[in-house]
JSON list of C-alpha atoms and ligand atoms in Angstrom, two decimals:
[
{"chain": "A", "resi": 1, "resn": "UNK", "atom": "CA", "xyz": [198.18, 121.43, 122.57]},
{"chain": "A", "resi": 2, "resn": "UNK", "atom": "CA", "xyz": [194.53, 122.77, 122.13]},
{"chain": "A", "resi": 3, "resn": "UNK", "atom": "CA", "xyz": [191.81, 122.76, 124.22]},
{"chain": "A", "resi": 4, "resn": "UNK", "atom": "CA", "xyz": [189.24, 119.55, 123.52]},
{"chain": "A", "resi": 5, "resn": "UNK", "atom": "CA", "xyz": [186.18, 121.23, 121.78]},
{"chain": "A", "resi": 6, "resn": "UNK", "atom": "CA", "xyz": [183.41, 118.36, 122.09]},
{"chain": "A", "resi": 7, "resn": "UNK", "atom": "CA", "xyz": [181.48, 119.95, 119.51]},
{"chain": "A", "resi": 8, "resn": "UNK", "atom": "CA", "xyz": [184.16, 120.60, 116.98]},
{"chain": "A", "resi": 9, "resn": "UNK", "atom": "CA", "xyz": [186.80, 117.42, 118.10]},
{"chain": "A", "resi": 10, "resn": "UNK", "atom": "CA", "xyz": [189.10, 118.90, 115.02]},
{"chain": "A", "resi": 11, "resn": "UNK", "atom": "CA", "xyz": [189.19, 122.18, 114.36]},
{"chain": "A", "resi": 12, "resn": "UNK", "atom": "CA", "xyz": [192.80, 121.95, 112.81]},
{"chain": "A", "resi": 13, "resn": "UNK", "atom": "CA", "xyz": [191.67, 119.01, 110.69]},
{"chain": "A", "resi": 14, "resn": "UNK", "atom": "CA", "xyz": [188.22, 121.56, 109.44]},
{"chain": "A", "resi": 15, "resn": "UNK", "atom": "CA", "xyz": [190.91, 124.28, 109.08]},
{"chain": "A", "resi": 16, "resn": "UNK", "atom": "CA", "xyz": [188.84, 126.82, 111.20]},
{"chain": "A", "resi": 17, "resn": "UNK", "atom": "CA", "xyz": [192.16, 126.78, 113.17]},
{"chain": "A", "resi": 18, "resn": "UNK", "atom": "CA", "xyz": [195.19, 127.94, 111.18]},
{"chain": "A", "resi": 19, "resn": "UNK", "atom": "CA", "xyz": [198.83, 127.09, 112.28]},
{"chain": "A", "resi": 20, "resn": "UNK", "atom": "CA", "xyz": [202.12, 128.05, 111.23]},
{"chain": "A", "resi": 21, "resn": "UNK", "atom": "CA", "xyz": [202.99, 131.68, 112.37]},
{"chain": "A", "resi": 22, "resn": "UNK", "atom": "CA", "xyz": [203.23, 133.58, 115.36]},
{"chain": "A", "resi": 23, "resn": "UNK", "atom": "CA", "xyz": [200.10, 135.78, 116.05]},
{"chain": "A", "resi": 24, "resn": "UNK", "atom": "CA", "xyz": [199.51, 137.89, 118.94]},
{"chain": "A", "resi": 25, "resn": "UNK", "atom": "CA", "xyz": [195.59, 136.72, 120.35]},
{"chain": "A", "resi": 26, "resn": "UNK", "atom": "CA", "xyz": [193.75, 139.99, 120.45]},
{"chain": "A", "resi": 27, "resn": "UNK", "atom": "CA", "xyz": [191.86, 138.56, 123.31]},
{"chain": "A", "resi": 28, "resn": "UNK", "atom": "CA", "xyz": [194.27, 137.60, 126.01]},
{"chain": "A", "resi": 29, "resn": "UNK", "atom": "CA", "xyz": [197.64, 139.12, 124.38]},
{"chain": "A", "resi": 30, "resn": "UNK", "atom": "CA", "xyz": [199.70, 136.29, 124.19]},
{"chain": "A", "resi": 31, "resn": "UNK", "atom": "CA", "xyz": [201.39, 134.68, 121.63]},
{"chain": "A", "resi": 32, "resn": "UNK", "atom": "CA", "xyz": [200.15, 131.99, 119.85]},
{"chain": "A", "resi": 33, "resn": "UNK", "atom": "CA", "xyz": [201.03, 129.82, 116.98]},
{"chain": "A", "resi": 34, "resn": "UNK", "atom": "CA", "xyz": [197.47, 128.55, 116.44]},
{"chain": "A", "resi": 35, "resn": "UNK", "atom": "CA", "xyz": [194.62, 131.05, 115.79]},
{"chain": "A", "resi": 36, "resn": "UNK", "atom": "CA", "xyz": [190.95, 130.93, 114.82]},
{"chain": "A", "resi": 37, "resn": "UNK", "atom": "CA", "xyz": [189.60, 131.44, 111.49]},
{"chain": "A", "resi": 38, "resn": "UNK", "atom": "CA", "xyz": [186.18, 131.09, 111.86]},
{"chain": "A", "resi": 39, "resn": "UNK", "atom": "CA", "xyz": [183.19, 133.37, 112.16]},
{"chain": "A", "resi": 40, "resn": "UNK", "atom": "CA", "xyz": [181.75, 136.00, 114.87]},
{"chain": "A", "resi": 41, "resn": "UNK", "atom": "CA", "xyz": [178.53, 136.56, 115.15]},
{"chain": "A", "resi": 42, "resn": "UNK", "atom": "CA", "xyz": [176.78, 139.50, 117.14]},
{"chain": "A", "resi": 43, "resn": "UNK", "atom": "CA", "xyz": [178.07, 143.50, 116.95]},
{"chain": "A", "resi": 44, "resn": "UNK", "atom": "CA", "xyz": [181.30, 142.42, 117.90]},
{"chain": "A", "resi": 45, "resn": "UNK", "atom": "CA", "xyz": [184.19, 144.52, 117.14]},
{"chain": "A", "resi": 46, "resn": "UNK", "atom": "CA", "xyz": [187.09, 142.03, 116.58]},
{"chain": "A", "resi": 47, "resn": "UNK", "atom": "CA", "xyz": [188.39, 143.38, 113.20]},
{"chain": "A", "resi": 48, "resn": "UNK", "atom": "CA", "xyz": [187.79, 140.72, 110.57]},
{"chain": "A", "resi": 49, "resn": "UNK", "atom": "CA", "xyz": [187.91, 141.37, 107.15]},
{"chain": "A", "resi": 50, "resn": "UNK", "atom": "CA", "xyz": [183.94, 141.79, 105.75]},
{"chain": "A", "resi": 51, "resn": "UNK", "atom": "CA", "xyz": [182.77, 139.44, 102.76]},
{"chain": "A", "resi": 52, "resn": "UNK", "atom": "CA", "xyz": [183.77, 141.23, 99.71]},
{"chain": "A", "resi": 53, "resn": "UNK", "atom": "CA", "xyz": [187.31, 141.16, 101.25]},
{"chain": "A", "resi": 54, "resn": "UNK", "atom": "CA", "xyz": [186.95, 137.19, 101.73]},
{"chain": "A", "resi": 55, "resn": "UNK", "atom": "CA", "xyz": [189.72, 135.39, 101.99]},
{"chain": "A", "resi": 56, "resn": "UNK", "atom": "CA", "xyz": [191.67, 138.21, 103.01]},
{"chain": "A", "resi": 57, "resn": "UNK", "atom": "CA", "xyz": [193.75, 137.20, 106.06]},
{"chain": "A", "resi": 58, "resn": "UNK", "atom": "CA", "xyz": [191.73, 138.17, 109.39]},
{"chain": "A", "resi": 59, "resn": "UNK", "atom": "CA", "xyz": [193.33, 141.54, 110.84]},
{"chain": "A", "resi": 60, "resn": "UNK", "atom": "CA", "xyz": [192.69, 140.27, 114.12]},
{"chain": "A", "resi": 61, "resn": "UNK", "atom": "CA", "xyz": [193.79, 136.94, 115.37]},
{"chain": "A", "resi": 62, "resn": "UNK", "atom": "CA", "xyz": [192.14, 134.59, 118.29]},
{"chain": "A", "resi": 63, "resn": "UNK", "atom": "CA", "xyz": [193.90, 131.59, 120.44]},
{"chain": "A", "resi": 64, "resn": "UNK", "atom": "CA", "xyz": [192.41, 128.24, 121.13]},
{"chain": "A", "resi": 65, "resn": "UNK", "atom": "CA", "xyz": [192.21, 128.88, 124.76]},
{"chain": "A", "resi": 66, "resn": "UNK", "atom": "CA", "xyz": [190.05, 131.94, 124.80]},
{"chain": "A", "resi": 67, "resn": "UNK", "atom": "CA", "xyz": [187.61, 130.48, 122.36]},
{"chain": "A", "resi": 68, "resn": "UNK", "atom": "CA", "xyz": [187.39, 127.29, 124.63]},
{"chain": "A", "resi": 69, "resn": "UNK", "atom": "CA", "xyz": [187.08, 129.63, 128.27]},
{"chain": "A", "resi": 70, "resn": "UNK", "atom": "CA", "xyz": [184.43, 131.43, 126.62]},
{"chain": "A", "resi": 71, "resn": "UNK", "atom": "CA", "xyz": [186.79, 134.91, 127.20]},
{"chain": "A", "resi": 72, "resn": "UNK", "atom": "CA", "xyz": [186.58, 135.78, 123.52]},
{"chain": "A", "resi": 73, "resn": "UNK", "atom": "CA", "xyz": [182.79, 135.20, 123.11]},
{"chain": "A", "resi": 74, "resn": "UNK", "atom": "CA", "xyz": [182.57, 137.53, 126.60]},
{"chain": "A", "resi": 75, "resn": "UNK", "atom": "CA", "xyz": [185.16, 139.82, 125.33]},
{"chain": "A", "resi": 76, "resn": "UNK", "atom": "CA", "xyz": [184.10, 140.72, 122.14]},
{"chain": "A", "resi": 77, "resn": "UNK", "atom": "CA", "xyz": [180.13, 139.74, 122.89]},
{"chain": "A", "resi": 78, "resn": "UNK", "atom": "CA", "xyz": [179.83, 137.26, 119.91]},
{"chain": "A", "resi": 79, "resn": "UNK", "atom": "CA", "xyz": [178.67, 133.84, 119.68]},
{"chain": "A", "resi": 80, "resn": "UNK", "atom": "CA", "xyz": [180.64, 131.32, 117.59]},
{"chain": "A", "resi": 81, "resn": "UNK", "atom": "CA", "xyz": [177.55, 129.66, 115.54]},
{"chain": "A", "resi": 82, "resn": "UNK", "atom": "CA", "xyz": [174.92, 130.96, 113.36]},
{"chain": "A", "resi": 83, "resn": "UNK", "atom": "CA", "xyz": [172.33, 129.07, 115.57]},
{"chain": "A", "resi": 84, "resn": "UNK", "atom": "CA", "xyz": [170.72, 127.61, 112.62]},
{"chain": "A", "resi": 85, "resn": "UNK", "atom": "CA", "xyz": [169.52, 124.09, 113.80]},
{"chain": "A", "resi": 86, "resn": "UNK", "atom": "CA", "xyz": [168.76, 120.93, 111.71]},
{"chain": "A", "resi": 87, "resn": "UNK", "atom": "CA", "xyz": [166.76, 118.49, 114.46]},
{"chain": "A", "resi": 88, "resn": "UNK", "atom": "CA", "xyz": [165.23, 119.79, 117.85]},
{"chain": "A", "resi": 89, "resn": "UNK", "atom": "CA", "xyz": [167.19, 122.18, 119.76]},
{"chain": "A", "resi": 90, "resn": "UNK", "atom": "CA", "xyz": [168.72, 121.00, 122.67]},
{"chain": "A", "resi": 91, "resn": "UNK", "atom": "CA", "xyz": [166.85, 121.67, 125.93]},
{"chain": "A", "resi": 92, "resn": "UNK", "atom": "CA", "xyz": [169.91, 121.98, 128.25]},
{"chain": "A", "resi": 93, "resn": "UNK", "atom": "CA", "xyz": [171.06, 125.70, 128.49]},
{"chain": "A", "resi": 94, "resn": "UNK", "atom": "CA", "xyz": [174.41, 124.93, 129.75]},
{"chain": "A", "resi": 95, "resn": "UNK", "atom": "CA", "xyz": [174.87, 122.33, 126.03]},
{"chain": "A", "resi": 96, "resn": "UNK", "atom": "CA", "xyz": [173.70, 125.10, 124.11]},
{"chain": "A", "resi": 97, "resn": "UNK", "atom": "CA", "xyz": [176.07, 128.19, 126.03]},
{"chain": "A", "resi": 98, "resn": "UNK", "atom": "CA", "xyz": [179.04, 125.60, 125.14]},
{"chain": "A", "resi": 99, "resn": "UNK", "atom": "CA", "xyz": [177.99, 125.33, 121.88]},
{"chain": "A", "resi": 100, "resn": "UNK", "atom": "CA", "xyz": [177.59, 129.50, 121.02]},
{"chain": "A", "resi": 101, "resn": "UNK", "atom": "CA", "xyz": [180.09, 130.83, 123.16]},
{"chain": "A", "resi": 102, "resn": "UNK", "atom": "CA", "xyz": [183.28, 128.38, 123.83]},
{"chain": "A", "resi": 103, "resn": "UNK", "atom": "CA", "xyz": [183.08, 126.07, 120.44]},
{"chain": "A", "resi": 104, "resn": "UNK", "atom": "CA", "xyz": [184.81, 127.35, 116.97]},
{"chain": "A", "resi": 105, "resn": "UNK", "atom": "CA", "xyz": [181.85, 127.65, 114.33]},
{"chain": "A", "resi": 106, "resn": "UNK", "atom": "CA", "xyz": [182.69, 126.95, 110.27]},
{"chain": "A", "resi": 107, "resn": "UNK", "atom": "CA", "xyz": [182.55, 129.21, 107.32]},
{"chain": "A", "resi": 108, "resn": "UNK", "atom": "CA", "xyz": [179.82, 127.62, 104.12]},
{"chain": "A", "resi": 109, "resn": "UNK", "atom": "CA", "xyz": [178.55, 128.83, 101.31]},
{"chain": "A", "resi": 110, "resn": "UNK", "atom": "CA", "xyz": [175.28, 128.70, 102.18]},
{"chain": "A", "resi": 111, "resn": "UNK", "atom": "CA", "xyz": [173.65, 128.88, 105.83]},
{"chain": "A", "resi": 112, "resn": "UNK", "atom": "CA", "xyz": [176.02, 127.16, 108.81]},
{"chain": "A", "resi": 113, "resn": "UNK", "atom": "CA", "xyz": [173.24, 124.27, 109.83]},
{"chain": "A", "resi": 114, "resn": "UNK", "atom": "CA", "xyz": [174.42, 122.52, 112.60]},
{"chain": "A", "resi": 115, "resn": "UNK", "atom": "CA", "xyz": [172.73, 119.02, 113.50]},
{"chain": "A", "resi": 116, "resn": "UNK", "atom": "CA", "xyz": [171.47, 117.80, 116.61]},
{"chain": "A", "resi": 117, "resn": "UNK", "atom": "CA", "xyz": [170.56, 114.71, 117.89]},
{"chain": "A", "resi": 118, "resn": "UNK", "atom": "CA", "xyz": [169.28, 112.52, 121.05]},
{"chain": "A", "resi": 119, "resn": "UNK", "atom": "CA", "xyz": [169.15, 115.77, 122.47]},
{"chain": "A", "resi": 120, "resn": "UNK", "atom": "CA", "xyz": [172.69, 117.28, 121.94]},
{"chain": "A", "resi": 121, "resn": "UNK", "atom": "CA", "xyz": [174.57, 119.17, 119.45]},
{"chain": "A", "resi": 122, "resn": "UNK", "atom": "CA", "xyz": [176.36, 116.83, 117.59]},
{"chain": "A", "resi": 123, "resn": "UNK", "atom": "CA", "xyz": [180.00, 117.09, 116.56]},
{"chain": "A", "resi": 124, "resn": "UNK", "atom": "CA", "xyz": [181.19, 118.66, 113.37]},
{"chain": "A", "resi": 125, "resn": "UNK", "atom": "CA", "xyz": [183.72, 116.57, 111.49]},
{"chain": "A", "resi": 126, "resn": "UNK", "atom": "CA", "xyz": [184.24, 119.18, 108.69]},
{"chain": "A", "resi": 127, "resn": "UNK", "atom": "CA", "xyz": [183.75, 119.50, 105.09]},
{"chain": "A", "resi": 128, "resn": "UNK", "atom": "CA", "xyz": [183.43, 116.29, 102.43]},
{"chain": "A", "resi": 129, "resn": "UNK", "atom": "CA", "xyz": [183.02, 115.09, 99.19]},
{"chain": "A", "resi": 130, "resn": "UNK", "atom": "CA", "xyz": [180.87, 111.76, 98.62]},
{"chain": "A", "resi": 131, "resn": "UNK", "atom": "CA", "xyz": [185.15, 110.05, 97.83]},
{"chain": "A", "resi": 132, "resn": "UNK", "atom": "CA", "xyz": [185.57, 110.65, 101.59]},
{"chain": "A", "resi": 133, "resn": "UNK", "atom": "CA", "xyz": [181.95, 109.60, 102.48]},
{"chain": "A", "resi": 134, "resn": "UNK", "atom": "CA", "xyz": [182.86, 106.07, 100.97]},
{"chain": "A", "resi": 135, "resn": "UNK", "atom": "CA", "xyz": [186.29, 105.97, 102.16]},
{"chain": "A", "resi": 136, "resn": "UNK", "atom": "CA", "xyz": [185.28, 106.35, 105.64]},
{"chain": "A", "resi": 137, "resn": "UNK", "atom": "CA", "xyz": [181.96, 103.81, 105.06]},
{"chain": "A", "resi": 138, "resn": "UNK", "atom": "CA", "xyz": [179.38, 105.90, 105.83]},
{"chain": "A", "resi": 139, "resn": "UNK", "atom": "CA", "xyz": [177.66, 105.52, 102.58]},
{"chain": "A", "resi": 140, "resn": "UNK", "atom": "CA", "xyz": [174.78, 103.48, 103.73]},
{"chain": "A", "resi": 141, "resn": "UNK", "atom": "CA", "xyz": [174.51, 105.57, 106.35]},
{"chain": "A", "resi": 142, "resn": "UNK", "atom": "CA", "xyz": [174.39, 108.97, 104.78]},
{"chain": "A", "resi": 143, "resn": "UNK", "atom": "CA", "xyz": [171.82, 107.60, 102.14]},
{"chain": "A", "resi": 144, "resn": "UNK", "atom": "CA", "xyz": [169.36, 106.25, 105.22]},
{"chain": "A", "resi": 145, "resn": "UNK", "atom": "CA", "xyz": [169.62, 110.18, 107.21]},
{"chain": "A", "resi": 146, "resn": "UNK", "atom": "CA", "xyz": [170.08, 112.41, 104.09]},
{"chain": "A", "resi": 147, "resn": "UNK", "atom": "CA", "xyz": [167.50, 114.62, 104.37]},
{"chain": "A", "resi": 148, "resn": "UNK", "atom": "CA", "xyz": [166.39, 115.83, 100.95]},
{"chain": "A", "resi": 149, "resn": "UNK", "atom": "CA", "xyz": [163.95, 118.88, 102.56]},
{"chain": "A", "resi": 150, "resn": "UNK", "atom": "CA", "xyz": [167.60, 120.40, 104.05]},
{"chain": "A", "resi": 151, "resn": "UNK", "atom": "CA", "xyz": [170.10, 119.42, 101.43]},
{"chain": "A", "resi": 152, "resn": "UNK", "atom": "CA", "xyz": [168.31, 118.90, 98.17]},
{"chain": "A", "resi": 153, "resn": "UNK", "atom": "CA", "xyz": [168.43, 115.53, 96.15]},
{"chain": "A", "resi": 154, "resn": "UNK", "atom": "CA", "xyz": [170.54, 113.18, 96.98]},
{"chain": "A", "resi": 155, "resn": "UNK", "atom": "CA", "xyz": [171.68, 111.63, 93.49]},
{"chain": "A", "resi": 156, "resn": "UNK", "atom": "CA", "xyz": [172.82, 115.38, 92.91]},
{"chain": "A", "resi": 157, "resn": "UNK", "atom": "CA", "xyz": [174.95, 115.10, 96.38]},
{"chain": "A", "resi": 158, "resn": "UNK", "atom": "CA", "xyz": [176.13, 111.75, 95.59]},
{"chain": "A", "resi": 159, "resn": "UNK", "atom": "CA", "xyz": [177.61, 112.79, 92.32]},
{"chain": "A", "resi": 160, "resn": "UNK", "atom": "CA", "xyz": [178.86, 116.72, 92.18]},
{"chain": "A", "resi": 161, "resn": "UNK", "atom": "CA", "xyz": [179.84, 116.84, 96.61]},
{"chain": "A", "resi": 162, "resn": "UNK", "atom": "CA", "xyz": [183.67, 117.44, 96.82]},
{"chain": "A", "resi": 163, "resn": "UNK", "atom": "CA", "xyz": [185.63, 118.53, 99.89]},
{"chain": "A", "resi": 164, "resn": "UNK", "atom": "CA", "xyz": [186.31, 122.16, 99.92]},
{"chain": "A", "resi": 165, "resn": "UNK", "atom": "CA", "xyz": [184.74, 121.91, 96.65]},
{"chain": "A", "resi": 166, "resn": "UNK", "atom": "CA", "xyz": [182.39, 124.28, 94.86]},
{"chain": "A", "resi": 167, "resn": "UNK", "atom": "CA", "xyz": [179.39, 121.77, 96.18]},
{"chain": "A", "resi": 168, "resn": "UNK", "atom": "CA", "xyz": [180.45, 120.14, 99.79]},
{"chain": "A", "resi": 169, "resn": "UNK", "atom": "CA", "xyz": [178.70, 118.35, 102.05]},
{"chain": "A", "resi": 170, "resn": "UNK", "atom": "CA", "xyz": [179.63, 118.56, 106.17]},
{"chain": "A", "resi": 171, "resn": "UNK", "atom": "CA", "xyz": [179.91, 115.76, 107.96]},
{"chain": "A", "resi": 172, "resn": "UNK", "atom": "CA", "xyz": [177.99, 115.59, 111.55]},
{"chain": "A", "resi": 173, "resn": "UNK", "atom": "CA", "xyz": [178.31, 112.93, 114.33]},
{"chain": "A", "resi": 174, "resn": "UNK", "atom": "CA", "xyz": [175.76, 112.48, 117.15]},
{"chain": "A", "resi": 175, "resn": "UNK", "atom": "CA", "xyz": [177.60, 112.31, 120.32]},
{"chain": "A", "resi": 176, "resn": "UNK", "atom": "CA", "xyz": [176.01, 110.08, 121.88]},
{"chain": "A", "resi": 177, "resn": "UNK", "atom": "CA", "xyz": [174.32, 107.47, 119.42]},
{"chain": "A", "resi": 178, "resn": "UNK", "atom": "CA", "xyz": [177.18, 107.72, 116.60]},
{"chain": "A", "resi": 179, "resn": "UNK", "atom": "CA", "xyz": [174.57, 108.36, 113.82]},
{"chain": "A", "resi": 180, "resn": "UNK", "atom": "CA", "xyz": [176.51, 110.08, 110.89]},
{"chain": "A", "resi": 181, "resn": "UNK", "atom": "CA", "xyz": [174.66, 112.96, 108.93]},
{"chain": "A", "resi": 182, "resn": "UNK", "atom": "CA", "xyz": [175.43, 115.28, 106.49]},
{"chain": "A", "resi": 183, "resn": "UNK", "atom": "CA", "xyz": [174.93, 119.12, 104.70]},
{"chain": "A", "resi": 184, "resn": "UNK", "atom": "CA", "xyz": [174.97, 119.81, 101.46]},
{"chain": "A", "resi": 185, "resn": "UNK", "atom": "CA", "xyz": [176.65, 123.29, 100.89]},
{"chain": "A", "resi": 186, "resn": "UNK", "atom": "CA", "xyz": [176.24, 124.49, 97.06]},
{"chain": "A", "resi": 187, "resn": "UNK", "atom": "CA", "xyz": [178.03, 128.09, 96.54]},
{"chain": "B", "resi": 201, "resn": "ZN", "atom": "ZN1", "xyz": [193.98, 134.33, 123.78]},
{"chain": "B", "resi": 202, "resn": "ZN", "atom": "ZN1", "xyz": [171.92, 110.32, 118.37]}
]
């Protein structure tokens, strides 16, 4: 079992949590069979493999539960997120300490924006093409919230987006209203 990240509800599903072999978690030194695989921000000095190495497997490996207790973040002093914001940034400091220091954050191509909404971070549901868009119904959605000063036109995300793909789009969910948005992520 893994902790419950509110702001990242799957981070197996987004693959920023790997499974399938036993690491050792360079935080807390126990064995795990679920790491992290996401970024660290800050002058941190877990050993992970720098871009031109990319996708090189991490050198140093990360559990669930010291993500979620905030021991890695105070540990290695790192935050977990980019902090770049689409919508107003949440006034509550105890949302926004979850969010950098006890939530996974997600590799992109481009910048990691991370929506917020009615005052909250929202959740991140992970990378998409427009095929899952439709699949899940959120087409009508997406088209009324795209926001073409952040991602770009939206014909062009419509038609090229593909999960994991060279052009993705990440899905976003407001916590508390449901409203669905998206990023567009060219490489
Ligand atoms: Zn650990
Ligand atoms: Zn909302």
């Amino acid at each position: 079992m893994i902790p419950k990240f509110k702001y990242h509800p799957d981070p197996l599903g987004t693959e920023m949590f790997r499974q399938g072999e036993i690491k050792t978690c360079c935080c807390c030194g126990r064995q795990t069979d679920i790491w992290y695989d996401g970024p660290f921000y800050g002058d941190c000095d877990v050993r992970v493999p720098d871009d031109d190495e990319w996708p090189y497997e991490r050198m140093d490996f990360v559990c669930p539960d010291c993500i979620a207790d905030g021991s890695a973040a105070e540990k290695f002093q790192c935050v977990f997120q980019a902090d770049e914001l689409v919508g107003e940034r949440p006034a509550d400091p105890a949302a926004r300490d979850e969010w950098l220091h006890r939530t996974p954050g997600y590799y992109c191509w481009q910048e990691p924006y991370w929506y917020t909404h009615c005052g909250d971070y929202c959740a991140f549901l992970g990378s998409v093409g427009w095929k899952e868009i439709e699949e899940m119904g959120l087409a009508d959605e997406i088209a009324d919230t795209f926001d073409e000063k952040i991602n770009g036109s939206f014909t062009f995300a419509r038609e090229y987006t593909h999960r994991h793909g060279h052009v993705q789009c990440f899905l976003f969910r407001c916590r508390h209203c449901g409203t669905h948005f998206i990023t567009v992520d060219p490489d």
